[in-house]
Coordinates of C-alpha atoms in Angstrom, one line a residue:
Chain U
X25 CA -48.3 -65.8 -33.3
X26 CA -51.5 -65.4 -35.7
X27 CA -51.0 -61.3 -34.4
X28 CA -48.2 -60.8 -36.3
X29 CA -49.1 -62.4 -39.5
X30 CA -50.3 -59.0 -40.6
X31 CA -46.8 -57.3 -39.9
X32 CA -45.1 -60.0 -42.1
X33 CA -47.6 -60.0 -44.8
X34 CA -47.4 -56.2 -45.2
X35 CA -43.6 -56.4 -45.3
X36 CA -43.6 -58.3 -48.1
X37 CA -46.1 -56.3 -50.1
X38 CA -44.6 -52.8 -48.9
X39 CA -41.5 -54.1 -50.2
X40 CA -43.1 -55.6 -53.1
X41 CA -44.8 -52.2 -54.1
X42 CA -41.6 -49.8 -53.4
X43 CA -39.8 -52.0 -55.4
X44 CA -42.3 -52.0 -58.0
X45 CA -42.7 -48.5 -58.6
X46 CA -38.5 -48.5 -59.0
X47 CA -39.2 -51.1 -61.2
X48 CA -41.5 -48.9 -63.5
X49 CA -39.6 -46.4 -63.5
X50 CA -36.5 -48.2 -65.2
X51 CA -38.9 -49.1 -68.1
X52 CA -40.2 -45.8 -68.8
X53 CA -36.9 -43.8 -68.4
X54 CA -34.3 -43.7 -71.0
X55 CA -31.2 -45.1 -70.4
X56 CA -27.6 -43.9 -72.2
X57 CA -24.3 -44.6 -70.9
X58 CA -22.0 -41.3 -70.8
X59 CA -18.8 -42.0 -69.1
X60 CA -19.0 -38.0 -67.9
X61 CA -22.7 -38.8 -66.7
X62 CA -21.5 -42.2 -64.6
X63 CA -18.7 -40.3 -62.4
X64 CA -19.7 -39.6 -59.3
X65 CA -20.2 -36.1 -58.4
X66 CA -17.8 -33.9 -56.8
X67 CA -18.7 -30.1 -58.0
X68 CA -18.4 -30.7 -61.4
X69 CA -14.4 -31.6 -61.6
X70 CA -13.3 -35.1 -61.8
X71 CA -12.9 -36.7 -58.4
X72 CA -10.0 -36.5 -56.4
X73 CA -9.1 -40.0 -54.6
X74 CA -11.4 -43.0 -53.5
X75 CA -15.1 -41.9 -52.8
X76 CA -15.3 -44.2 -49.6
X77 CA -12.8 -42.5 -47.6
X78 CA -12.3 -42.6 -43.4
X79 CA -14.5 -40.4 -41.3
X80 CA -13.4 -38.6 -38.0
X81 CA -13.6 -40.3 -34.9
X82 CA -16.5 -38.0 -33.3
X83 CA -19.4 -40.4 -35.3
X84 CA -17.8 -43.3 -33.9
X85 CA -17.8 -41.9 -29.7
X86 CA -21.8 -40.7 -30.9
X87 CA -22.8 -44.3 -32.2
X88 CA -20.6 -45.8 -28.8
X89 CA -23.0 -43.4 -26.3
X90 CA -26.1 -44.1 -28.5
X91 CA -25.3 -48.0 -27.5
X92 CA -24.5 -47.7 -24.1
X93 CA -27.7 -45.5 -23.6
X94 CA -30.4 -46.9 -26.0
X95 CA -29.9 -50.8 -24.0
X96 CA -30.0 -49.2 -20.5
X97 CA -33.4 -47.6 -22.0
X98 CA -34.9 -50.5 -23.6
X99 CA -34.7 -51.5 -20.0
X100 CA -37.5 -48.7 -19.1
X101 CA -40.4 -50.3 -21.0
X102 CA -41.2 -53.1 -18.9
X103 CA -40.9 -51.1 -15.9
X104 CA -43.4 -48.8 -17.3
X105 CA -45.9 -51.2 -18.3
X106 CA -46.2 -52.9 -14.8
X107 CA -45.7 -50.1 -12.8
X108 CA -49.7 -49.2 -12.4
X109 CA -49.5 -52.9 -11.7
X110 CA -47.6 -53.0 -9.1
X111 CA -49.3 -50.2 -7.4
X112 CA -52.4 -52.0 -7.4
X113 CA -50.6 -54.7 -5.3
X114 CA -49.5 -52.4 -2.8
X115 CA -45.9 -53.0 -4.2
X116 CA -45.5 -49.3 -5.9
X117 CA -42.8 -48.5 -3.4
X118 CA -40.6 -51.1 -4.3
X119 CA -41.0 -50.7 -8.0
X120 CA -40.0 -46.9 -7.4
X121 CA -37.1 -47.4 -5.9
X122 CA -35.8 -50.4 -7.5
X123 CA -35.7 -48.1 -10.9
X124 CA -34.4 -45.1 -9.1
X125 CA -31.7 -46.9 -8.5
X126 CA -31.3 -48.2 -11.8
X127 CA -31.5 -44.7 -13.0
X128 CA -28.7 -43.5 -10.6
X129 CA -26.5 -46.0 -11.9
X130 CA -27.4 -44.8 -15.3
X131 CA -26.4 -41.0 -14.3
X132 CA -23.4 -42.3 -13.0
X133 CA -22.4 -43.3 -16.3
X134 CA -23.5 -40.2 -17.8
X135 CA -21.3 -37.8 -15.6
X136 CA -19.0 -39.6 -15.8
X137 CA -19.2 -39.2 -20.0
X138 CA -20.4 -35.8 -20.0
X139 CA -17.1 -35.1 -18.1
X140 CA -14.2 -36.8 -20.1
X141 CA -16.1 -34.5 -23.1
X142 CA -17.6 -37.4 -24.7
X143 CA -20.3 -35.0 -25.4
X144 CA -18.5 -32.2 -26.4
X145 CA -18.2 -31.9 -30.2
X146 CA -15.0 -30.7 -30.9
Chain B
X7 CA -71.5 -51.1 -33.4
X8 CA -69.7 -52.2 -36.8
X9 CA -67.9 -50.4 -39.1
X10 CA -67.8 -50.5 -42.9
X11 CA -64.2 -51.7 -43.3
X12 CA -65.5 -55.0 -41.1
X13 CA -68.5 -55.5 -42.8
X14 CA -66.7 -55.2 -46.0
X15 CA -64.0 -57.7 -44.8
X16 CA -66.2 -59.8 -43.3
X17 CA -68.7 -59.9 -46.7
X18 CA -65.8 -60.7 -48.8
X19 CA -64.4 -63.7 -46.1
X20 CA -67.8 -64.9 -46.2
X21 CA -67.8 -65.1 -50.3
X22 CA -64.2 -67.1 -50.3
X23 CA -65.7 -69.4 -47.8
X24 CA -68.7 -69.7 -49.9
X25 CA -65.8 -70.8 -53.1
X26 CA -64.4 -73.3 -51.3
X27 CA -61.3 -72.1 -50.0
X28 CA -59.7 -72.9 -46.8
X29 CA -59.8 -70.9 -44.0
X30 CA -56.2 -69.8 -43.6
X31 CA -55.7 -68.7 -47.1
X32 CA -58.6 -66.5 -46.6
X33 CA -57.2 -65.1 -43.7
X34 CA -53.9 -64.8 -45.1
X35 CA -56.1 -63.0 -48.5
X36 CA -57.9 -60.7 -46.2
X37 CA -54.4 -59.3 -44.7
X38 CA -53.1 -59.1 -48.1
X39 CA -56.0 -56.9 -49.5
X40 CA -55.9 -55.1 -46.0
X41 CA -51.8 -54.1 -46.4
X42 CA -52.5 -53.4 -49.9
X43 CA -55.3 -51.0 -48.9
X44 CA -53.1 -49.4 -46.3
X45 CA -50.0 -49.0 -48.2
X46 CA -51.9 -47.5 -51.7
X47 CA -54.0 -45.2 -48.9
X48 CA -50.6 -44.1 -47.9
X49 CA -48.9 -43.2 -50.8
X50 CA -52.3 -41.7 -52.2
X51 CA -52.3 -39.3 -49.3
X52 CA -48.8 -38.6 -49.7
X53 CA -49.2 -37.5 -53.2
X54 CA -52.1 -34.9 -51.9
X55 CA -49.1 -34.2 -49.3
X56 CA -46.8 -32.5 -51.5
X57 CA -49.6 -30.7 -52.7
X58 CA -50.5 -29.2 -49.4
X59 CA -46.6 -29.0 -48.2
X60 CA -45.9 -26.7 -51.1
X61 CA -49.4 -24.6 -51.1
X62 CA -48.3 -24.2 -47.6
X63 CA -45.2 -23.3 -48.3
X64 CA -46.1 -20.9 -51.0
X65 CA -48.5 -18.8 -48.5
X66 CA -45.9 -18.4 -45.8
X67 CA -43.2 -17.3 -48.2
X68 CA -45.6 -15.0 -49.8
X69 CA -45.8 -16.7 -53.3
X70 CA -49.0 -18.5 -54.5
X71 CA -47.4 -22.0 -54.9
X72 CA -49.0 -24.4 -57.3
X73 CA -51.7 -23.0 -59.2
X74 CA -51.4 -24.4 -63.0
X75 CA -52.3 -27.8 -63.2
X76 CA -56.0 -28.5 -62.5
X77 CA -58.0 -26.5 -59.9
X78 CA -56.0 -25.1 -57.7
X79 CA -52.4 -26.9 -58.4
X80 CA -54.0 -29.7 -57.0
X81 CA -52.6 -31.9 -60.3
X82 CA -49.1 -30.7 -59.9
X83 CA -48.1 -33.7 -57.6
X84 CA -49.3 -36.3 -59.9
X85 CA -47.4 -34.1 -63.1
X86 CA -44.7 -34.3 -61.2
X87 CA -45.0 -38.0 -60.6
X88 CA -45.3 -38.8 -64.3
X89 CA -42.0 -36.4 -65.3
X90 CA -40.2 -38.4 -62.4
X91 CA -41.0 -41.4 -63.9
X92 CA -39.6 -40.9 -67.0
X93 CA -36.1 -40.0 -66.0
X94 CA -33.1 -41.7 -66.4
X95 CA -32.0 -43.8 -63.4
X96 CA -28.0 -43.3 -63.0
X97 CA -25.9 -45.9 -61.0
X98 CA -22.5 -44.1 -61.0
X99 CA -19.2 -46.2 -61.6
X100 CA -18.0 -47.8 -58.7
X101 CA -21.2 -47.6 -56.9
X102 CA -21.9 -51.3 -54.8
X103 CA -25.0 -51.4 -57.1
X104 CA -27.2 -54.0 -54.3
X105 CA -27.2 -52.0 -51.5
X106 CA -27.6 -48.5 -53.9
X107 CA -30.5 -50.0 -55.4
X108 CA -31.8 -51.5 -52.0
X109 CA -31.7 -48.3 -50.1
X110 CA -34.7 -46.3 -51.7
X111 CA -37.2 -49.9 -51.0
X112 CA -36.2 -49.7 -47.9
X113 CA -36.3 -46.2 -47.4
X114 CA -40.5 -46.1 -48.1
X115 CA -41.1 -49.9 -46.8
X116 CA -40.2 -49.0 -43.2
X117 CA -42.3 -46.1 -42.9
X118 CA -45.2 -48.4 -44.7
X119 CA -44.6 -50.7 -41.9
X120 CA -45.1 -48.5 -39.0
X121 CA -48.8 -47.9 -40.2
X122 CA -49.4 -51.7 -39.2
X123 CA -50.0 -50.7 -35.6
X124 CA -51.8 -47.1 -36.1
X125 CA -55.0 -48.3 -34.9
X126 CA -57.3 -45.6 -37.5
X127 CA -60.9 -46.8 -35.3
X128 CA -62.1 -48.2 -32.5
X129 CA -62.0 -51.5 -34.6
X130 CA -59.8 -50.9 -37.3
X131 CA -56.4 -51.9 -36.6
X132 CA -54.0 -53.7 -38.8
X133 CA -52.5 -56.2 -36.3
X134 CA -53.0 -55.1 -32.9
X135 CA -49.8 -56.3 -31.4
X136 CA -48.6 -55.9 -27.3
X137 CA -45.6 -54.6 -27.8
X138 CA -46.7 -52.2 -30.4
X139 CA -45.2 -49.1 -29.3
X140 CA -41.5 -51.5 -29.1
X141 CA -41.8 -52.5 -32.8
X142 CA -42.5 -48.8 -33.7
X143 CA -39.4 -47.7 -32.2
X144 CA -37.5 -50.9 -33.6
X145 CA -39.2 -50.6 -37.3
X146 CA -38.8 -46.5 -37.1
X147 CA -35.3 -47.1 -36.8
X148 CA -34.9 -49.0 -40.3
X149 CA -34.8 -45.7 -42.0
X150 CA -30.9 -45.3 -40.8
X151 CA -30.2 -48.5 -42.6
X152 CA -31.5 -47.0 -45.6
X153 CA -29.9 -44.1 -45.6
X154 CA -26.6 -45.4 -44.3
X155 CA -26.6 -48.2 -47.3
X156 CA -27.2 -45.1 -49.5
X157 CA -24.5 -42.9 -48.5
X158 CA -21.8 -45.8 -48.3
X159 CA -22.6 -47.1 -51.4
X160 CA -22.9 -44.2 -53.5
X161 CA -19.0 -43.9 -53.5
X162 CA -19.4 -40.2 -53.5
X163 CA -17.7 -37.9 -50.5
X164 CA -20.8 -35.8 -50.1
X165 CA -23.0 -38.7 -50.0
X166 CA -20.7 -40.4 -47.5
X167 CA -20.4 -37.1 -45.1
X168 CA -24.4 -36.8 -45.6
X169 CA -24.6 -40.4 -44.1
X170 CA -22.3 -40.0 -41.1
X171 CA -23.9 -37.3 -40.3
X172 CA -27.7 -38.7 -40.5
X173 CA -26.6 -41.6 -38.6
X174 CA -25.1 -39.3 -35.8
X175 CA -28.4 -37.0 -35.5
X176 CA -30.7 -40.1 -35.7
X177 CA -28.6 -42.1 -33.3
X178 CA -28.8 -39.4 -30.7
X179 CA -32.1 -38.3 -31.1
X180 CA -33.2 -42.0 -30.5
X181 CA -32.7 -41.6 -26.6
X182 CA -34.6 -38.8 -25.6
X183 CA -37.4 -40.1 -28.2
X184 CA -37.7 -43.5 -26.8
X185 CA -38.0 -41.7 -23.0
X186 CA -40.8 -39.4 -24.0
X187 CA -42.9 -42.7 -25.6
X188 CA -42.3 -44.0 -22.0
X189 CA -44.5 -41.6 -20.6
X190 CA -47.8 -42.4 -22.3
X191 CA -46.5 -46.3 -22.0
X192 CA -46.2 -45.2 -18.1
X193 CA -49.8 -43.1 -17.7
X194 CA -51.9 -46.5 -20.0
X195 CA -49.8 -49.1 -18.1
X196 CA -50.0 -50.5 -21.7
X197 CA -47.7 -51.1 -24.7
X198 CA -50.3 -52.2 -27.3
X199 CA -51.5 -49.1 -29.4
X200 CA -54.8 -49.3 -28.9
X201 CA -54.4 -49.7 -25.3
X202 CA -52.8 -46.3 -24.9
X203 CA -55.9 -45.0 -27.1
X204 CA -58.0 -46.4 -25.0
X205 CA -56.5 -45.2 -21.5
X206 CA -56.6 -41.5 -23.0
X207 CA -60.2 -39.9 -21.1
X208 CA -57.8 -37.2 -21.0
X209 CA -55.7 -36.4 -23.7
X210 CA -52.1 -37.2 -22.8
X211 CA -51.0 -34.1 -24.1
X212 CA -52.5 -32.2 -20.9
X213 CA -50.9 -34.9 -18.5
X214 CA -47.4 -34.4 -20.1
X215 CA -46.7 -31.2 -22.2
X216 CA -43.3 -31.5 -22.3
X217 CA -43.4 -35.4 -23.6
X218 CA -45.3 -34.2 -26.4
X219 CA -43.2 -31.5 -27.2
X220 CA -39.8 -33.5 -27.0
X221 CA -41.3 -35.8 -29.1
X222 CA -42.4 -33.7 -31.7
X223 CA -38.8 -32.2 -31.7
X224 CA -37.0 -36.2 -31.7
X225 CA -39.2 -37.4 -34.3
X226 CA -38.6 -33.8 -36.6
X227 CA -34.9 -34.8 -36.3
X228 CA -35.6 -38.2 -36.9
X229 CA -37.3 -37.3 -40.1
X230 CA -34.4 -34.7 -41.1
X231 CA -36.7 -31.9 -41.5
X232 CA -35.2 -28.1 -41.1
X233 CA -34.2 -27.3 -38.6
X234 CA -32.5 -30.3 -38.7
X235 CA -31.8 -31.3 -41.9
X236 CA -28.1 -31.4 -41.4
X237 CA -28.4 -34.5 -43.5
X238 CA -29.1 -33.4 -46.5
X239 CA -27.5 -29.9 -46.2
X240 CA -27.6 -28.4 -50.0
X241 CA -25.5 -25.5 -48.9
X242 CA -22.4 -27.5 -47.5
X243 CA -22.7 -31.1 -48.8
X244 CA -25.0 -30.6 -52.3
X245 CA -27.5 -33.3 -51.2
X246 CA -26.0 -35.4 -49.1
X247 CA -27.0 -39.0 -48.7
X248 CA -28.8 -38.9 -52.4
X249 CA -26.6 -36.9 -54.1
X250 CA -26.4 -39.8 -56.6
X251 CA -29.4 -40.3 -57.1
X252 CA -31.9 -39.6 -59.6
X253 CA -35.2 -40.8 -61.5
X254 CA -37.5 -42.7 -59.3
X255 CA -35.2 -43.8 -56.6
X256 CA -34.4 -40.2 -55.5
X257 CA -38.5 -40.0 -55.3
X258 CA -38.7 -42.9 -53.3
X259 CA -36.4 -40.9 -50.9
X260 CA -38.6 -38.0 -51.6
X261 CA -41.9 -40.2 -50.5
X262 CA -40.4 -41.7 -48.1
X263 CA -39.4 -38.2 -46.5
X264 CA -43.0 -37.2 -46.8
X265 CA -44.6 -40.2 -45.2
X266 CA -42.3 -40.1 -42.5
X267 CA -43.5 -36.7 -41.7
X268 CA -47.6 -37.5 -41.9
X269 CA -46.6 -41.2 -39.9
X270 CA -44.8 -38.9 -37.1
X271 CA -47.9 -36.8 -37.2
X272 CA -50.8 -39.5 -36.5
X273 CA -47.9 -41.3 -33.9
X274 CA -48.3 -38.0 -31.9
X275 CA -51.9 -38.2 -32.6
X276 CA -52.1 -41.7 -31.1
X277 CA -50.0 -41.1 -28.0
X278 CA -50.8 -37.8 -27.1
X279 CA -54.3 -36.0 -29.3
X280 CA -56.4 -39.4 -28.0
X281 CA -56.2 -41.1 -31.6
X282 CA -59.8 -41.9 -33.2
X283 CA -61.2 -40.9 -30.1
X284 CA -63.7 -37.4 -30.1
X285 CA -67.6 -37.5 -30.0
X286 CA -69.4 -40.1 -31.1
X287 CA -66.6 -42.2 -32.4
X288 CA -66.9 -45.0 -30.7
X289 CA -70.7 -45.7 -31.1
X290 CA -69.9 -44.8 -35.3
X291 CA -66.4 -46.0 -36.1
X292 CA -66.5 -44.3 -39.3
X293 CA -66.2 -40.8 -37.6
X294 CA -62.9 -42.2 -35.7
X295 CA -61.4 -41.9 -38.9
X296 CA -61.8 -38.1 -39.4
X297 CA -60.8 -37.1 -36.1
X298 CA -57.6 -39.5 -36.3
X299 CA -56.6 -38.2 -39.9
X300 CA -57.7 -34.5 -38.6
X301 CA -55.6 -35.2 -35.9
X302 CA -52.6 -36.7 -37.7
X303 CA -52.5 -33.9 -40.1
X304 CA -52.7 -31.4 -37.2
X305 CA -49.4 -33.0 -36.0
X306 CA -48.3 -32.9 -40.1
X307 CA -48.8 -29.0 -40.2
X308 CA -47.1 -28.3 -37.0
X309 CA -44.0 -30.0 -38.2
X310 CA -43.9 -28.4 -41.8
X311 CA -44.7 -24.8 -40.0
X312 CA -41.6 -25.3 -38.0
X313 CA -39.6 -26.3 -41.1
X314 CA -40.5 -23.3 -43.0
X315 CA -40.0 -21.0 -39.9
X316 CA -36.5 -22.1 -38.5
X317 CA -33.0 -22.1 -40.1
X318 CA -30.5 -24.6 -39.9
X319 CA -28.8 -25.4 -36.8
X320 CA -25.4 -26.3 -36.5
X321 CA -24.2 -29.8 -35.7
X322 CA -22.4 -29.0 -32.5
X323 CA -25.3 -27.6 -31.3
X324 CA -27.8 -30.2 -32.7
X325 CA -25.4 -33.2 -30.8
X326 CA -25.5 -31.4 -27.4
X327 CA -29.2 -30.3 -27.9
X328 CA -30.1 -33.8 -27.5
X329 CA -27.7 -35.1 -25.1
X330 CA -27.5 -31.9 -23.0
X331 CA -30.9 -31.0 -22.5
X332 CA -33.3 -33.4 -24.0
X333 CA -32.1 -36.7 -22.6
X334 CA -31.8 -35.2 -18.7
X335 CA -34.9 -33.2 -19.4
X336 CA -36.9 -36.2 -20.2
X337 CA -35.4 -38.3 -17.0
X338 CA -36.3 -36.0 -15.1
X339 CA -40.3 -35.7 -16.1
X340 CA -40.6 -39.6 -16.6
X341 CA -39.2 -39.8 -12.4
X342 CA -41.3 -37.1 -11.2
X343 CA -44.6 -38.9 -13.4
X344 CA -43.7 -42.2 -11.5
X345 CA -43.8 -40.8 -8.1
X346 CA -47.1 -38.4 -9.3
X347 CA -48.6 -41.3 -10.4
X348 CA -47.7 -43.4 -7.0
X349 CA -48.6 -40.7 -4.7
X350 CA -51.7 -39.9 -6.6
X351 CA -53.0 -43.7 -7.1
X352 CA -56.5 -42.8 -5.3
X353 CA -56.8 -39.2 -7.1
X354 CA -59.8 -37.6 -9.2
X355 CA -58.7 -38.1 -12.7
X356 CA -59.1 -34.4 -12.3
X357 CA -56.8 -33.9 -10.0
X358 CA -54.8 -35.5 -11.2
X359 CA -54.5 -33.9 -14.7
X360 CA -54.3 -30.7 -12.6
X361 CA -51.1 -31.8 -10.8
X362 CA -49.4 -33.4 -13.7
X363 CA -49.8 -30.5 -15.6
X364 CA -48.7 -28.0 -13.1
X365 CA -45.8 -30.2 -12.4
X366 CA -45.1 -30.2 -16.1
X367 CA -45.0 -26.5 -16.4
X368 CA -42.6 -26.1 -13.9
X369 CA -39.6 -28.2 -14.4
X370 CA -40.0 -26.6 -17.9
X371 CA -39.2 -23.2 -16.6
X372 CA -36.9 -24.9 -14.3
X373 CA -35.3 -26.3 -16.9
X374 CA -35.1 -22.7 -19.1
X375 CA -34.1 -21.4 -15.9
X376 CA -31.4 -23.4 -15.4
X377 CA -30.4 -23.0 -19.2
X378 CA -30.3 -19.0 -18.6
X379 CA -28.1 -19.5 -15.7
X380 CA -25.3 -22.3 -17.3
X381 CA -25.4 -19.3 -20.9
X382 CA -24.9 -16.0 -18.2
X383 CA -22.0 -18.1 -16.1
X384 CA -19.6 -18.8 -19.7
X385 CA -17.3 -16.9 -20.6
X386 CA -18.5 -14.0 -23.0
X387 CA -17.5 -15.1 -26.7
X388 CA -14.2 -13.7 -27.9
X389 CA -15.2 -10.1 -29.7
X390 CA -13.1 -8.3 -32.1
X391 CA -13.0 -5.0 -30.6
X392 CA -10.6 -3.0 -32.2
X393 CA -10.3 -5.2 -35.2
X394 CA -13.1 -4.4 -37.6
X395 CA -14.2 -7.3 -39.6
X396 CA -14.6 -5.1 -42.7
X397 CA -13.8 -1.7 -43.6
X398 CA -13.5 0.6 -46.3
X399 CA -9.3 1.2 -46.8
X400 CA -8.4 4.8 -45.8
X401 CA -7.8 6.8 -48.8
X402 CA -3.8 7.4 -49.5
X403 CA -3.0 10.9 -47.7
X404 CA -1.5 11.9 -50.8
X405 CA -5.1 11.3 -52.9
X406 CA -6.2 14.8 -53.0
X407 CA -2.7 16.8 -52.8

């Protein structure tokens, strides 16, 4: 546990000194309230409608890939780590085949995305 | 066989136990001074960055850039810190002021944190961690909070669309990034960082080529550099995720961008250029770190020369890049390394370089290959014969009678 004392003492100061230096900078800069300067910007007219407005559904289908993917993947780095491993235990066979088939089941899943056009950006 | 950062630390731990003080707290005031040094080295050398990003620049547009301040320009970036800190900080009406402020801390703190692991010598490492190359791809990731936080909150349409779109390009670059950090994982048989240094006799980038060069390509959309920086688009969506900001927390977006770029350069220096290793370096620490900062900014001037070389792409393109090409690309190298590596268990280290990298260099031409064939076999794109896009109108017949 004492290896990651580090990591948790540097978040703190890393976030300490970002927020620091935002800090500084609201002392030394000037601060007047316009009600033209507050509006948020849209080309220079006033804004049209609510800022926060709904998005099309293609982000959505790229995060749902991203998640089906990126947990199959995480998958991959203990495999990798032991593979020289298992080798050395005359096991290298089984370890090779045991992901293929991992892997196969993870193409299966993207055919069968790439071909309803979940990967199509259109 | 020490170095003067451990004779340093260990002098000054030696001096708090001569005060009195308990051993944990000078543990826990050794890694404080240590992440201090670490983060102020960063942001120093990220200062001299936007010095050498715009000299750069200047040369391959033809222009001189900086040249005023000091010799050679080289007080520009810290003129330019001082202007920046005097600026008015604007939170726009209706902006969800928490997560507005937030995003710029965070923006900087997760790149800071990454540099925990980046072992910099044979002895210098911050915490030297097993799962190292895990919590870089889980702390890497903490920039798309940040920006995500910073587009939704901004209650601004441009900043919103910039945000989306960021999240999408990140998102789907993440895939084919974590496969290619796979690959060195696979070759060490190691996640700690220092393990992976230490498996490199040969440099990783001659066992996998197109590892390298997938990661590079991830981690410069990861960063939103042209050619991808979709994100931040100035012709189509003014700024996009910081639109609204200004002052100091649009340059802690601006260093943040920066230090992304020089922490993606000494990542590919650790996985793939052998780190601090080169002559010499492990019997004098000290000259570890030249070679791994030589390295990393190597890795820094590779990306920016790409950026300055390479117009936007466009987003349809950028999606099915990734999940087209990349991702299958990537599967297929990391199999084919797992059977070399199997089938060559009792290899020359030689040979085995030898194979890998002819192996390498053929599924990429495979792969452009294959890419030639799938763009001949589409159907040619819609022309406008007979429809001129623009001419000059036909004078009237009756002009000149």
């Amino acid at each position: 546990m004492l290896d990651y004392l580090p990591i948790a003492v540097l978040i703190i100061l890393a976030t300490g000194l970002a927020s620091l230096v935002v800090i500084l900078g609201h002392l030394f800069g000037p601060k007047r309230y316009i009600e033209t300067k507050m509006m948020p910007y849209e080309s220079g007219v006033n804004p049209y409608g609510p800022g926060t407005r709904r998005m099309t559904v293609r982000y959505y289908m790229v995060a749902v890939l991203f998640i089906l993917f990126d947990i199959e993947v995480i998958f991959f780095l203990p495999w990798a780590v032991v593979l020289r491993d298992f080798i050395d235990h005359s096991l290298g066979l089984f370890a090779l085949i045991e992901m293929f088939v991992f892997i196969v089941i993870l193409l299966v899943g993207y055919a069968y995305a790439w071909k309803k056009g979940a990967l199509e950006w259109e | 066989m020490s170095d003067p950062v451990n004779l340093i630390s260990e002098w000054f731990r030696e001096l708090l136990l001569g005060w009195g003080l308990s051993s944990t707290l000078v543990q826990l005031i050794s890694f404080a001074i240590g992440a201090v040094v670490v983060c102020l080295v960063a942001m120093t050398v990220v200062i001299l960055l936007i010095w050498v990003e715009r000299k750069i620049a200047g040369r391959i547009q033809d222009r001189l850039g900086p040249n005023r301040a000091g010799p050679f320009g080289l007080l520009q970036p810290f003129a330019d810190v001082i202007k920046i800190m005097t600026k008015e900080m604007i939170t726009p009406d209706g902006a969800d002021s928490v997560p507005f402020n937030l995003a710029p801390v965070i923006s900087v703190a997760a790149v800071l944190l990454i540099w925990a692991v980046i072992p910099f010598a044979a002895t210098v490492v911050g915490a030297d961690i097993h799962v190292g190359v895990l919590y870089i791809i889980a702390v890497g990731s903490f920039g798309i909070v940040a920006i995500l936080m910073a587009g939704w909150s901004s209650n601004n349409k441009f900043a919103l669309l910039g945000a989306a779109r960021a999240v999408a390009q990140m998102v789907s670059y993440e895939v084919p990034m974590v496969l290619a950090l796979l690959i060195p994982v696979l070759l060490a048989g190691s996640m700690g960082i220092n393990g992976i240094v230490e498996a490199q006799n040969v440099w990783f980038i001659l066992l996998a080529p197109i590892a390298t060069l997938v990661f590079l390509i991830t981690s410069m959309a990861e960063v939103g550099r042209a050619p991808f920086d979709l994100l931040e688009a100035e012709s189509e969506i003014v700024a996009g995720f910081h639109t609204e900001y200004s002052g100091m927390k649009f340059g802690m977006f601006y260093v943040g961008e920066f230090l992304h770029v020089f922490t993606i350069g000494a990542l590919i220096a650790t996985f793939f250029l052998g780190g601090w290793r080169g002559p010499g370096a492990a019997t004098y620490p000290i000259l570890g770190f030249v070679y791994f900062y030589l390295k990393a900014f190597l890795g820094y001037f590779v990306i920016t020369w790409v950026r300055l070389s390479l117009p936007r792409i466009r987003i349809d393109h950028m999606l099915a890049f990734s999940w087209k090409i990349l991702t299958p690309l990537i599967l297929v190298i990391l199999m084919v390394t797992a059977i070399l590596v199997k089938v060559l268990e009792n290899a020359n280290v030689w040979l085995f370089t030898l194979v890998m990298l002819t192996a390498n260099v053929f599924i990429g031409w495979a792969a452009v290959q294959i890419m030639k064939q799938v763009e001949q076999s589409k159907p040619p794109q819609q022309t406008f014969e007979g429809r001129p896009v623009a001419m000059a109108p036909k004078p009237p017949a009756s002009a000149n009678s």
